[in-house]
PDB file of C-alpha atoms in Angstrom:
ATOM      1  CA  MET A  14      21.321 128.959  33.515  1.00 46.00           C
ATOM      2  CA  SER A  15      18.084 130.480  34.657  1.00 50.00           C
ATOM      3  CA  ILE A  16      17.144 134.092  34.119  1.00 50.00           C
ATOM      4  CA  ILE A  17      17.542 134.840  37.803  1.00 47.00           C
ATOM      5  CA  ASP A  18      21.122 133.413  37.702  1.00 50.00           C
ATOM      6  CA  LYS A  19      21.923 135.470  34.682  1.00 50.00           C
ATOM      7  CA  VAL A  20      20.752 138.617  36.317  1.00 47.00           C
ATOM      8  CA  GLY A  21      22.347 137.683  39.578  1.00 44.00           C
ATOM      9  CA  ALA A  22      25.730 137.219  37.924  1.00 47.00           C
ATOM     10  CA  LEU A  23      25.657 140.870  36.940  1.00 50.00           C
ATOM     11  CA  LEU A  24      25.283 142.028  40.501  1.00 47.00           C
ATOM     12  CA  PRO A  25      28.617 142.423  42.202  1.00 44.00           C
ATOM     13  CA  TRP A  26      27.563 140.711  45.461  1.00 41.00           C
ATOM     14  CA  ARG A  27      26.179 137.775  43.625  1.00 40.00           C
ATOM     15  CA  ARG A  28      29.284 137.129  41.578  1.00 38.00           C
ATOM     16  CA  GLU A  29      31.169 133.984  42.395  1.00 39.00           C
ATOM     17  CA  PRO A  30      34.256 135.278  44.112  1.00 37.00           C
ATOM     18  CA  GLU A  31      36.614 132.516  42.942  1.00 36.00           C
ATOM     19  CA  ARG A  32      35.787 133.124  39.272  1.00 35.00           C
ATOM     20  CA  HIS A  33      35.321 136.903  39.187  1.00 35.00           C
ATOM     21  CA  GLU A  34      32.868 136.574  36.394  1.00 37.00           C
ATOM     22  CA  LEU A  35      31.698 139.875  34.979  1.00 38.00           C
ATOM     23  CA  ALA A  36      28.947 138.754  32.739  1.00 39.00           C
ATOM     24  CA  PRO A  37      26.944 135.642  32.337  1.00 38.00           C
ATOM     25  CA  THR A  38      28.519 133.116  30.032  1.00 40.00           C
ATOM     26  CA  ARG A  39      26.083 132.063  27.443  1.00 41.00           C
ATOM     27  CA  ALA A  40      26.320 128.652  25.920  1.00 37.00           C
ATOM     28  CA  GLY A  41      28.896 129.089  23.243  1.00 39.00           C
ATOM     29  CA  GLY A  42      29.394 132.722  24.188  1.00 40.00           C
ATOM     30  CA  LEU A  43      32.215 134.791  25.478  1.00 46.00           C
ATOM     31  CA  ALA A  44      33.376 134.533  29.056  1.00 47.00           C
ATOM     32  CA  PHE A  45      34.602 137.642  30.746  1.00 48.00           C
ATOM     33  CA  ARG A  46      36.747 136.858  33.687  1.00 46.00           C
ATOM     34  CA  GLU A  47      39.186 138.895  35.645  1.00 43.00           C
ATOM     35  CA  PRO A  48      42.162 136.754  36.417  1.00 44.00           C
ATOM     36  CA  GLY A  49      43.549 139.006  39.163  1.00 44.00           C
ATOM     37  CA  GLY A  50      42.080 140.311  42.373  1.00 43.00           C
ATOM     38  CA  PRO A  51      42.925 144.026  42.313  1.00 44.00           C
ATOM     39  CA  ALA A  52      41.368 144.762  38.948  1.00 45.00           C
ATOM     40  CA  PHE A  53      38.162 143.154  40.037  1.00 49.00           C
ATOM     41  CA  ARG A  54      38.161 145.019  43.287  1.00 49.00           C
ATOM     42  CA  ASP A  55      38.720 148.232  41.443  1.00 54.00           C
ATOM     43  CA  ASP A  56      35.737 147.440  39.354  1.00 57.00           C
ATOM     44  CA  LEU A  57      33.702 146.872  42.472  1.00 57.00           C
ATOM     45  CA  ASP A  58      35.072 150.098  43.919  1.00 58.00           C
ATOM     46  CA  ARG A  59      33.887 151.994  40.966  1.00 58.00           C
ATOM     47  CA  TRP A  60      30.470 150.462  41.154  1.00 58.00           C
ATOM     48  CA  LEU A  61      30.168 151.295  44.807  1.00 58.00           C
ATOM     49  CA  GLN A  62      31.531 154.740  44.201  1.00 55.00           C
ATOM     50  CA  ARG A  63      28.833 155.437  41.642  1.00 56.00           C
ATOM     51  CA  LEU A  64      26.177 154.134  43.995  1.00 54.00           C
ATOM     52  CA  VAL A  65      27.367 155.949  47.086  1.00 51.00           C
ATOM     53  CA  GLU A  66      28.842 159.219  45.925  1.00 48.00           C
ATOM     54  CA  GLU A  67      27.066 160.321  42.809  1.00 48.00           C
ATOM     55  CA  PRO A  68      23.595 161.109  44.033  1.00 45.00           C
ATOM     56  CA  LEU A  69      25.191 163.400  46.573  1.00 44.00           C
ATOM     57  CA  ARG A  70      27.059 165.521  44.047  1.00 42.00           C
ATOM     58  CA  LEU A  71      25.698 168.950  43.250  1.00 42.00           C
ATOM     59  CA  PRO A  72      22.029 168.185  43.248  1.00 39.00           C
ATOM     60  CA  GLY A  73      20.068 170.432  40.935  1.00 37.00           C
ATOM     61  CA  PHE A  74      22.839 170.903  38.469  1.00 37.00           C
ATOM     62  CA  THR A  75      23.297 167.403  37.333  1.00 35.00           C
ATOM     63  CA  SER A  76      21.416 164.182  36.773  1.00 37.00           C
ATOM     64  CA  PHE A  77      22.505 160.831  38.179  1.00 36.00           C
ATOM     65  CA  ALA A  78      23.450 158.904  35.107  1.00 47.00           C
ATOM     66  CA  SER A  79      25.064 161.547  33.027  1.00 64.00           C
ATOM     67  CA  THR A  80      27.576 163.464  35.045  1.00 81.00           C
ATOM     68  CA  PRO A  81      31.181 163.573  33.866  1.00 88.00           C
ATOM     69  CA  ARG A  82      33.699 163.531  36.617  1.00 90.00           C
ATOM     70  CA  ILE A  83      36.040 166.454  37.152  1.00 91.00           C
ATOM     71  CA  ASP A  84      39.363 167.281  38.817  1.00 92.00           C
ATOM     72  CA  MET A  85      40.469 170.807  39.610  1.00 92.00           C
ATOM     73  CA  HIS A  86      43.889 172.168  40.471  1.00 90.00           C
ATOM     74  CA  GLU A  87      45.308 175.560  41.077  1.00 89.00           C
ATOM     75  CA  THR A  88      48.765 176.957  40.489  1.00 88.00           C
ATOM     76  CA  ASP A  89      50.105 180.467  40.998  1.00 86.00           C
ATOM     77  CA  GLU A  90      49.132 181.402  37.445  1.00 88.00           C
ATOM     78  CA  GLU A  91      45.935 179.500  36.699  1.00 91.00           C
ATOM     79  CA  VAL A  92      43.046 177.276  37.721  1.00 92.00           C
ATOM     80  CA  VAL A  93      42.773 174.073  35.691  1.00 93.00           C
ATOM     81  CA  VAL A  94      39.536 172.032  35.286  1.00 94.00           C
ATOM     82  CA  THR A  95      39.957 168.527  33.972  1.00 94.00           C
ATOM     83  CA  VAL A  96      36.898 166.573  32.783  1.00 93.00           C
ATOM     84  CA  GLU A  97      36.609 162.877  31.858  1.00 92.00           C
ATOM     85  CA  VAL A  98      34.674 162.744  28.632  1.00 92.00           C
ATOM     86  CA  PRO A  99      35.465 159.447  26.838  1.00 90.00           C
ATOM     87  CA  GLY A 100      33.669 159.018  23.575  1.00 88.00           C
ATOM     88  CA  VAL A 101      32.871 162.686  23.161  1.00 90.00           C
ATOM     89  CA  ASN A 102      33.886 164.381  19.959  1.00 88.00           C
ATOM     90  CA  GLY A 103      34.931 168.033  20.009  1.00 89.00           C
ATOM     91  CA  ASP A 104      31.958 168.880  17.762  1.00 90.00           C
ATOM     92  CA  ASP A 105      29.571 167.450  20.398  1.00 90.00           C
ATOM     93  CA  LEU A 106      31.013 169.422  23.251  1.00 92.00           C
ATOM     94  CA  ASP A 107      29.847 172.890  24.258  1.00 93.00           C
ATOM     95  CA  LEU A 108      31.446 175.092  26.835  1.00 95.00           C
ATOM     96  CA  THR A 109      29.877 178.307  28.207  1.00 94.00           C
ATOM     97  CA  ILE A 110      30.593 180.596  31.102  1.00 93.00           C
ATOM     98  CA  SER A 111      27.529 181.722  33.019  1.00 91.00           C
ATOM     99  CA  SER A 112      27.047 183.363  36.349  1.00 88.00           C
ATOM    100  CA  GLU A 113      26.923 179.851  37.794  1.00 87.00           C
ATOM    101  CA  GLY A 114      30.311 179.011  36.533  1.00 91.00           C
ATOM    102  CA  LEU A 115      31.676 176.873  33.729  1.00 93.00           C
ATOM    103  CA  VAL A 116      28.945 174.928  32.006  1.00 93.00           C
ATOM    104  CA  ILE A 117      30.015 171.801  30.133  1.00 93.00           C
ATOM    105  CA  ARG A 118      27.507 170.217  27.828  1.00 92.00           C
ATOM    106  CA  GLY A 119      28.111 167.279  25.603  1.00 90.00           C
ATOM    107  CA  GLU A 120      26.998 164.055  24.110  1.00 84.00           C
ATOM    108  CA  THR A 121      28.729 160.766  23.562  1.00 79.00           C
ATOM    109  CA  ARG A 122      28.907 159.476  20.040  1.00 64.00           C
ATOM    110  CA  GLU A 123      25.854 157.970  18.529  1.00 54.00           C
ATOM    111  CA  GLU A 124      27.033 154.421  18.220  1.00 57.00           C
ATOM    112  CA  ARG A 125      26.027 153.791  21.826  1.00 52.00           C
ATOM    113  CA  GLU A 126      22.820 155.664  21.825  1.00 46.00           C
ATOM    114  CA  ASN A 127      20.809 155.411  18.768  1.00 46.00           C
ATOM    115  CA  LYS A 128      21.005 151.760  17.846  1.00 58.00           C
ATOM    116  CA  ARG A 129      19.607 149.005  19.932  1.00 60.00           C
ATOM    117  CA  ARG A 130      22.167 146.340  20.180  1.00 67.00           C
ATOM    118  CA  ASP A 131      22.487 142.916  21.655  1.00 75.00           C
ATOM    119  CA  TYR A 132      24.419 143.993  24.763  1.00 78.00           C
ATOM    120  CA  ARG A 133      26.130 141.518  26.979  1.00 77.00           C
ATOM    121  CA  LEU A 134      27.579 143.990  29.380  1.00 78.00           C
ATOM    122  CA  VAL A 135      27.105 147.697  29.884  1.00 77.00           C
ATOM    123  CA  GLN A 136      29.309 149.642  32.312  1.00 77.00           C
ATOM    124  CA  SER A 137      29.918 152.929  30.477  1.00 77.00           C
ATOM    125  CA  ARG A 138      27.841 156.050  30.701  1.00 71.00           C
ATOM    126  CA  TYR A 139      26.504 157.477  27.564  1.00 70.00           C
ATOM    127  CA  GLY A 140      24.067 159.979  26.234  1.00 77.00           C
ATOM    128  CA  SER A 141      23.950 163.676  26.810  1.00 83.00           C
ATOM    129  CA  PHE A 142      25.206 165.369  29.925  1.00 87.00           C
ATOM    130  CA  VAL A 143      25.610 168.763  31.503  1.00 88.00           C
ATOM    131  CA  ARG A 144      27.859 169.732  34.370  1.00 90.00           C
ATOM    132  CA  THR A 145      28.235 173.118  35.980  1.00 91.00           C
ATOM    133  CA  VAL A 146      31.529 173.842  37.719  1.00 91.00           C
ATOM    134  CA  PRO A 147      31.430 176.839  40.068  1.00 90.00           C
ATOM    135  CA  LEU A 148      34.524 178.979  39.526  1.00 89.00           C
ATOM    136  CA  PRO A 149      36.386 180.928  42.240  1.00 86.00           C
ATOM    137  CA  PRO A 150      36.712 184.704  41.895  1.00 85.00           C
ATOM    138  CA  GLY A 151      39.839 186.274  40.501  1.00 85.00           C
ATOM    139  CA  LEU A 152      39.945 184.411  37.190  1.00 88.00           C
ATOM    140  CA  ASP A 153      40.214 185.898  33.731  1.00 88.00           C
ATOM    141  CA  LEU A 154      36.998 184.479  32.365  1.00 90.00           C
ATOM    142  CA  ASP A 155      37.523 186.162  28.967  1.00 90.00           C
ATOM    143  CA  HIS A 156      40.617 184.108  28.103  1.00 90.00           C
ATOM    144  CA  PRO A 157      40.159 180.478  29.011  1.00 93.00           C
ATOM    145  CA  LYS A 158      42.000 177.828  27.104  1.00 95.00           C
ATOM    146  CA  ALA A 159      40.230 174.584  26.369  1.00 95.00           C
ATOM    147  CA  ARG A 160      41.698 171.451  24.902  1.00 95.00           C
ATOM    148  CA  LEU A 161      40.132 168.058  24.202  1.00 94.00           C
ATOM    149  CA  LYS A 162      42.554 165.158  23.862  1.00 93.00           C
ATOM    150  CA  ASP A 163      41.950 161.380  24.088  1.00 93.00           C
ATOM    151  CA  GLY A 164      38.710 161.801  25.937  1.00 92.00           C
ATOM    152  CA  VAL A 165      39.999 164.271  28.517  1.00 94.00           C
ATOM    153  CA  LEU A 166      38.921 167.936  28.446  1.00 95.00           C
ATOM    154  CA  THR A 167      41.187 170.458  30.031  1.00 95.00           C
ATOM    155  CA  VAL A 168      40.071 174.037  30.654  1.00 95.00           C
ATOM    156  CA  ARG A 169      42.569 176.534  31.916  1.00 95.00           C
ATOM    157  CA  PHE A 170      41.640 179.900  33.390  1.00 94.00           C
ATOM    158  CA  PRO A 171      44.443 182.411  33.934  1.00 92.00           C
ATOM    159  CA  LYS A 172      44.368 184.285  37.198  1.00 89.00           C
ATOM    160  CA  VAL A 173      44.120 188.049  37.256  1.00 84.00           C
ATOM    161  CA  ASP A 174      45.639 190.397  39.749  1.00 69.00           C
ATOM    162  CA  THR A 175      42.707 192.668  39.768  1.00 60.00           C
ATOM    163  CA  GLY A 176      39.226 191.597  38.942  1.00 55.00           C
ATOM    164  CA  PRO A 177      36.775 193.595  36.930  1.00 60.00           C
ATOM    165  CA  GLY A 178      35.705 196.709  38.792  1.00 64.00           C
ATOM    166  CA  MET A 179      38.593 196.438  41.146  1.00 66.00           C
ATOM    167  CA  ARG A 180      40.963 199.366  41.592  1.00 70.00           C
ATOM    168  CA  ARG A 181      44.067 199.679  43.582  1.00 73.00           C
ATOM    169  CA  VAL A 182      43.981 202.441  46.189  1.00 81.00           C
ATOM    170  CA  PRO A 183      47.160 204.319  46.648  1.00 81.00           C
ATOM    171  CA  ILE A 184      48.209 205.039  50.171  1.00 89.00           C
ATOM    172  CA  LYS A 185      49.926 208.268  51.042  1.00 87.00           C
ATOM    173  CA  GLN A 186      52.590 208.074  53.640  1.00 83.00           C
ATOM    174  CA  GLN A 187      53.065 211.097  55.854  1.00 77.00           C
TER     175      GLN A 187
ATOM    176  CA  MET B  27      25.624 144.483  53.307  1.00 34.00           C
ATOM    177  CA  ALA B  28      28.448 144.124  55.769  1.00 35.00           C
ATOM    178  CA  THR B  29      30.733 142.992  53.000  1.00 33.00           C
ATOM    179  CA  MET B  30      29.914 146.030  50.872  1.00 34.00           C
ATOM    180  CA  THR B  31      30.719 148.440  53.709  1.00 34.00           C
ATOM    181  CA  THR B  32      34.015 146.800  54.359  1.00 34.00           C
ATOM    182  CA  THR B  33      35.022 146.860  50.688  1.00 36.00           C
ATOM    183  CA  ASN B  34      34.059 150.501  50.411  1.00 38.00           C
ATOM    184  CA  GLN B  35      36.186 151.476  53.399  1.00 39.00           C
ATOM    185  CA  ALA B  36      39.090 149.540  51.988  1.00 40.00           C
ATOM    186  CA  ALA B  37      38.698 151.413  48.766  1.00 41.00           C
ATOM    187  CA  ALA B  38      38.621 154.758  50.451  1.00 41.00           C
ATOM    188  CA  SER B  39      41.878 154.098  52.309  1.00 41.00           C
ATOM    189  CA  THR B  40      43.573 152.884  49.131  1.00 43.00           C
ATOM    190  CA  ARG B  41      42.756 156.105  47.354  1.00 44.00           C
ATOM    191  CA  GLN B  42      44.424 158.175  50.011  1.00 43.00           C
ATOM    192  CA  GLU B  43      47.698 156.351  50.087  1.00 42.00           C
ATOM    193  CA  ARG B  44      50.034 158.129  47.682  1.00 45.00           C
ATOM    194  CA  PRO B  45      52.943 155.670  47.701  1.00 44.00           C
ATOM    195  CA  GLU B  46      50.714 153.023  46.097  1.00 44.00           C
ATOM    196  CA  ARG B  47      49.984 155.123  43.074  1.00 46.00           C
ATOM    197  CA  ALA B  48      52.765 153.761  40.912  1.00 52.00           C
ATOM    198  CA  ALA B  49      51.446 150.230  41.075  1.00 64.00           C
ATOM    199  CA  ARG B  50      47.796 151.108  40.882  1.00 81.00           C
ATOM    200  CA  THR B  51      45.763 150.537  37.755  1.00 89.00           C
ATOM    201  CA  ILE B  52      42.193 151.281  36.945  1.00 90.00           C
ATOM    202  CA  SER B  53      39.882 148.747  35.395  1.00 92.00           C
ATOM    203  CA  PRO B  54      38.149 150.586  32.590  1.00 93.00           C
ATOM    204  CA  PRO B  55      34.346 150.322  32.343  1.00 90.00           C
ATOM    205  CA  VAL B  56      33.427 148.122  29.404  1.00 90.00           C
ATOM    206  CA  ASP B  57      30.406 147.675  27.135  1.00 87.00           C
ATOM    207  CA  ILE B  58      30.172 144.461  25.182  1.00 88.00           C
ATOM    208  CA  TYR B  59      27.717 143.680  22.459  1.00 87.00           C
ATOM    209  CA  GLU B  60      27.208 140.882  20.043  1.00 86.00           C
ATOM    210  CA  THR B  61      26.549 141.031  16.387  1.00 85.00           C
ATOM    211  CA  GLU B  62      25.921 138.151  14.045  1.00 85.00           C
ATOM    212  CA  LYS B  63      29.639 137.628  13.251  1.00 87.00           C
ATOM    213  CA  THR B  64      31.513 139.510  15.994  1.00 89.00           C
ATOM    214  CA  TYR B  65      31.686 140.591  19.620  1.00 90.00           C
ATOM    215  CA  VAL B  66      32.419 144.302  20.014  1.00 91.00           C
ATOM    216  CA  LEU B  67      34.023 145.543  23.234  1.00 92.00           C
ATOM    217  CA  LEU B  68      34.098 149.235  24.088  1.00 91.00           C
ATOM    218  CA  ALA B  69      36.321 150.393  26.927  1.00 93.00           C
ATOM    219  CA  ASP B  70      36.345 153.949  28.313  1.00 93.00           C
ATOM    220  CA  MET B  71      39.961 154.850  28.722  1.00 94.00           C
ATOM    221  CA  PRO B  72      40.150 158.621  28.845  1.00 94.00           C
ATOM    222  CA  GLY B  73      43.683 160.045  28.812  1.00 94.00           C
ATOM    223  CA  VAL B  74      45.234 157.158  26.867  1.00 95.00           C
ATOM    224  CA  MET B  75      47.210 158.163  23.754  1.00 92.00           C
ATOM    225  CA  PRO B  76      47.373 155.717  20.879  1.00 91.00           C
ATOM    226  CA  SER B  77      51.082 155.242  21.624  1.00 93.00           C
ATOM    227  CA  GLY B  78      50.297 154.285  25.194  1.00 93.00           C
ATOM    228  CA  LEU B  79      47.819 151.611  24.357  1.00 95.00           C
ATOM    229  CA  GLU B  80      48.491 147.886  24.255  1.00 94.00           C
ATOM    230  CA  VAL B  81      45.995 145.221  23.230  1.00 94.00           C
ATOM    231  CA  VAL B  82      47.286 141.699  23.376  1.00 93.00           C
ATOM    232  CA  ALA B  83      45.381 138.537  22.521  1.00 90.00           C
ATOM    233  CA  GLU B  84      47.291 135.503  23.632  1.00 84.00           C
ATOM    234  CA  ARG B  85      45.683 132.086  23.493  1.00 79.00           C
ATOM    235  CA  ASP B  86      42.597 132.438  25.626  1.00 84.00           C
ATOM    236  CA  GLU B  87      43.339 135.820  27.064  1.00 90.00           C
ATOM    237  CA  LEU B  88      42.754 139.335  25.896  1.00 93.00           C
ATOM    238  CA  ILE B  89      44.713 141.967  27.802  1.00 93.00           C
ATOM    239  CA  VAL B  90      44.131 145.691  27.519  1.00 94.00           C
ATOM    240  CA  ARG B  91      46.676 148.086  28.962  1.00 94.00           C
ATOM    241  CA  GLY B  92      46.763 151.833  28.658  1.00 95.00           C
ATOM    242  CA  ARG B  93      49.316 154.372  29.906  1.00 94.00           C
ATOM    243  CA  VAL B  94      48.232 157.879  30.682  1.00 93.00           C
ATOM    244  CA  GLU B  95      50.197 161.026  31.257  1.00 87.00           C
ATOM    245  CA  ARG B  96      49.597 161.843  34.865  1.00 82.00           C
ATOM    246  CA  PRO B  97      49.134 165.449  35.877  1.00 79.00           C
ATOM    247  CA  ALA B  98      52.284 167.010  37.425  1.00 77.00           C
ATOM    248  CA  ALA B  99      50.501 168.128  40.478  1.00 79.00           C
ATOM    249  CA  ALA B 100      47.855 166.389  42.589  1.00 84.00           C
ATOM    250  CA  PRO B 101      44.426 167.985  42.093  1.00 88.00           C
ATOM    251  CA  ASP B 102      43.051 170.238  44.800  1.00 88.00           C
ATOM    252  CA  TYR B 103      39.611 168.852  44.128  1.00 88.00           C
ATOM    253  CA  GLN B 104      39.325 165.339  42.818  1.00 88.00           C
ATOM    254  CA  GLU B 105      36.572 163.090  41.538  1.00 87.00           C
ATOM    255  CA  PHE B 106      38.621 160.807  39.322  1.00 87.00           C
ATOM    256  CA  GLU B 107      42.225 159.700  39.127  1.00 86.00           C
ATOM    257  CA  LEU B 108      44.135 159.670  35.857  1.00 87.00           C
ATOM    258  CA  GLU B 109      45.836 156.299  36.233  1.00 88.00           C
ATOM    259  CA  ASP B 110      47.118 153.617  33.945  1.00 93.00           C
ATOM    260  CA  TYR B 111      44.421 151.110  32.867  1.00 95.00           C
ATOM    261  CA  TYR B 112      44.549 147.347  32.939  1.00 94.00           C
ATOM    262  CA  ARG B 113      41.913 144.752  32.283  1.00 93.00           C
ATOM    263  CA  ALA B 114      41.975 141.128  31.168  1.00 92.00           C
ATOM    264  CA  PHE B 115      39.283 138.984  29.582  1.00 91.00           C
ATOM    265  CA  THR B 116      39.032 135.336  28.974  1.00 89.00           C
ATOM    266  CA  LEU B 117      38.338 134.392  25.361  1.00 87.00           C
ATOM    267  CA  THR B 118      36.423 131.264  24.642  1.00 84.00           C
ATOM    268  CA  GLU B 119      37.374 128.828  21.919  1.00 83.00           C
ATOM    269  CA  ASP B 120      34.657 129.912  19.554  1.00 85.00           C
ATOM    270  CA  LEU B 121      36.357 133.231  18.876  1.00 89.00           C
ATOM    271  CA  ASP B 122      38.796 133.933  16.080  1.00 89.00           C
ATOM    272  CA  THR B 123      41.773 135.496  17.952  1.00 86.00           C
ATOM    273  CA  ASP B 124      43.687 136.050  14.767  1.00 87.00           C
ATOM    274  CA  GLY B 125      41.005 138.327  13.399  1.00 90.00           C
ATOM    275  CA  ILE B 126      40.829 140.752  16.379  1.00 93.00           C
ATOM    276  CA  SER B 127      41.072 144.371  15.500  1.00 94.00           C
ATOM    277  CA  ALA B 128      41.256 147.450  17.722  1.00 95.00           C
ATOM    278  CA  THR B 129      40.819 151.225  17.318  1.00 94.00           C
ATOM    279  CA  LEU B 130      41.072 154.078  19.741  1.00 94.00           C
ATOM    280  CA  ARG B 131      39.072 157.260  19.359  1.00 91.00           C
ATOM    281  CA  ASP B 132      38.362 160.092  21.836  1.00 91.00           C
ATOM    282  CA  GLY B 133      39.533 157.931  24.720  1.00 92.00           C
ATOM    283  CA  VAL B 134      37.369 154.955  23.868  1.00 92.00           C
ATOM    284  CA  LEU B 135      38.951 151.657  22.853  1.00 95.00           C
ATOM    285  CA  ARG B 136      36.926 149.518  20.456  1.00 94.00           C
ATOM    286  CA  VAL B 137      37.945 145.905  20.047  1.00 94.00           C
ATOM    287  CA  GLU B 138      36.191 143.770  17.490  1.00 94.00           C
ATOM    288  CA  ILE B 139      36.512 140.035  17.960  1.00 93.00           C
ATOM    289  CA  PRO B 140      35.206 137.878  15.145  1.00 93.00           C
ATOM    290  CA  LYS B 141      33.445 134.625  15.980  1.00 89.00           C
ATOM    291  CA  SER B 142      35.036 131.519  14.509  1.00 86.00           C
ATOM    292  CA  PRO B 143      33.428 130.582  11.219  1.00 81.00           C
ATOM    293  CA  GLY B 144      32.237 127.349  12.780  1.00 75.00           C
ATOM    294  CA  VAL B 145      29.937 129.106  15.247  1.00 72.00           C
ATOM    295  CA  GLN B 146      28.569 131.714  12.940  1.00 70.00           C
ATOM    296  CA  PRO B 147      24.997 131.002  12.068  1.00 72.00           C
ATOM    297  CA  LYS B 148      24.749 128.786   9.016  1.00 74.00           C
ATOM    298  CA  LYS B 149      21.757 128.485   6.770  1.00 77.00           C
ATOM    299  CA  ILE B 150      20.947 124.881   6.130  1.00 83.00           C
ATOM    300  CA  PRO B 151      19.328 124.277   2.759  1.00 83.00           C
ATOM    301  CA  VAL B 152      16.215 122.148   2.914  1.00 88.00           C
ATOM    302  CA  ARG B 153      15.522 119.877   0.053  1.00 87.00           C
ATOM    303  CA  THR B 154      12.059 118.969  -0.869  1.00 83.00           C
ATOM    304  CA  GLU B 155      11.358 115.527  -2.026  1.00 78.00           C
TER     305      GLU B 155
END
């Protein structure tokens, strides 16, 4: 196998469709093959998603390669931010609330970063990252609850009826 | 280029169709590196609890499955989906499938696959005459 073929096999559009090979097979090496179609397509989807969507996301706050993905949802009582942080230990994660919003900083564990290894396939993101999530008004920023479990960070902000500096104005009826 | 565009559109429509959620799985991104005696596979599977993880090595196939606890409500703003994971790999003959070990930490699965003793580098003593 020539070098060009090896490199080519890593590019999704150069992969042989009938074999769904994910990495070049070295002589006597390990073959990585997806037996089914959907999983492979999902893989391709992810790759395309990274290529197409990520550079567009919040320019200025984040860098291309190191942005964790977030989900947000709102209930009557709270706003919940969920962040994908696989490989990040609680000690390596730092949350702050600034005027910009919730700032999430972190680092994936060192196994991936510090040592040069003989990699056959690299799809994960690793290294340090920072992500700023703008928060809507009306949240109690003094009492957020954060939980890190199985590589997913969940931060909950309770809603408040009256924000700081807000005062209810009584209305006299005549 | 035309193929890429088509695939991307197909992906976008799949993501919006709620009824398909139950059957959908995500293929976790994987790093693989080789050491002298093993292959190490690292799969990002955030949201998978140890009890929801299944790693099966059967003959020439390594299958990784992970169940996640889906959020009760659909997110109002979404960049990722918390979905079950599935990915399969073909194992070649030169791997010792009996010696495979797996650990899960912080949402990252680490699978270590030893090479068969026969393919591990062997030092050949040279005699001088």
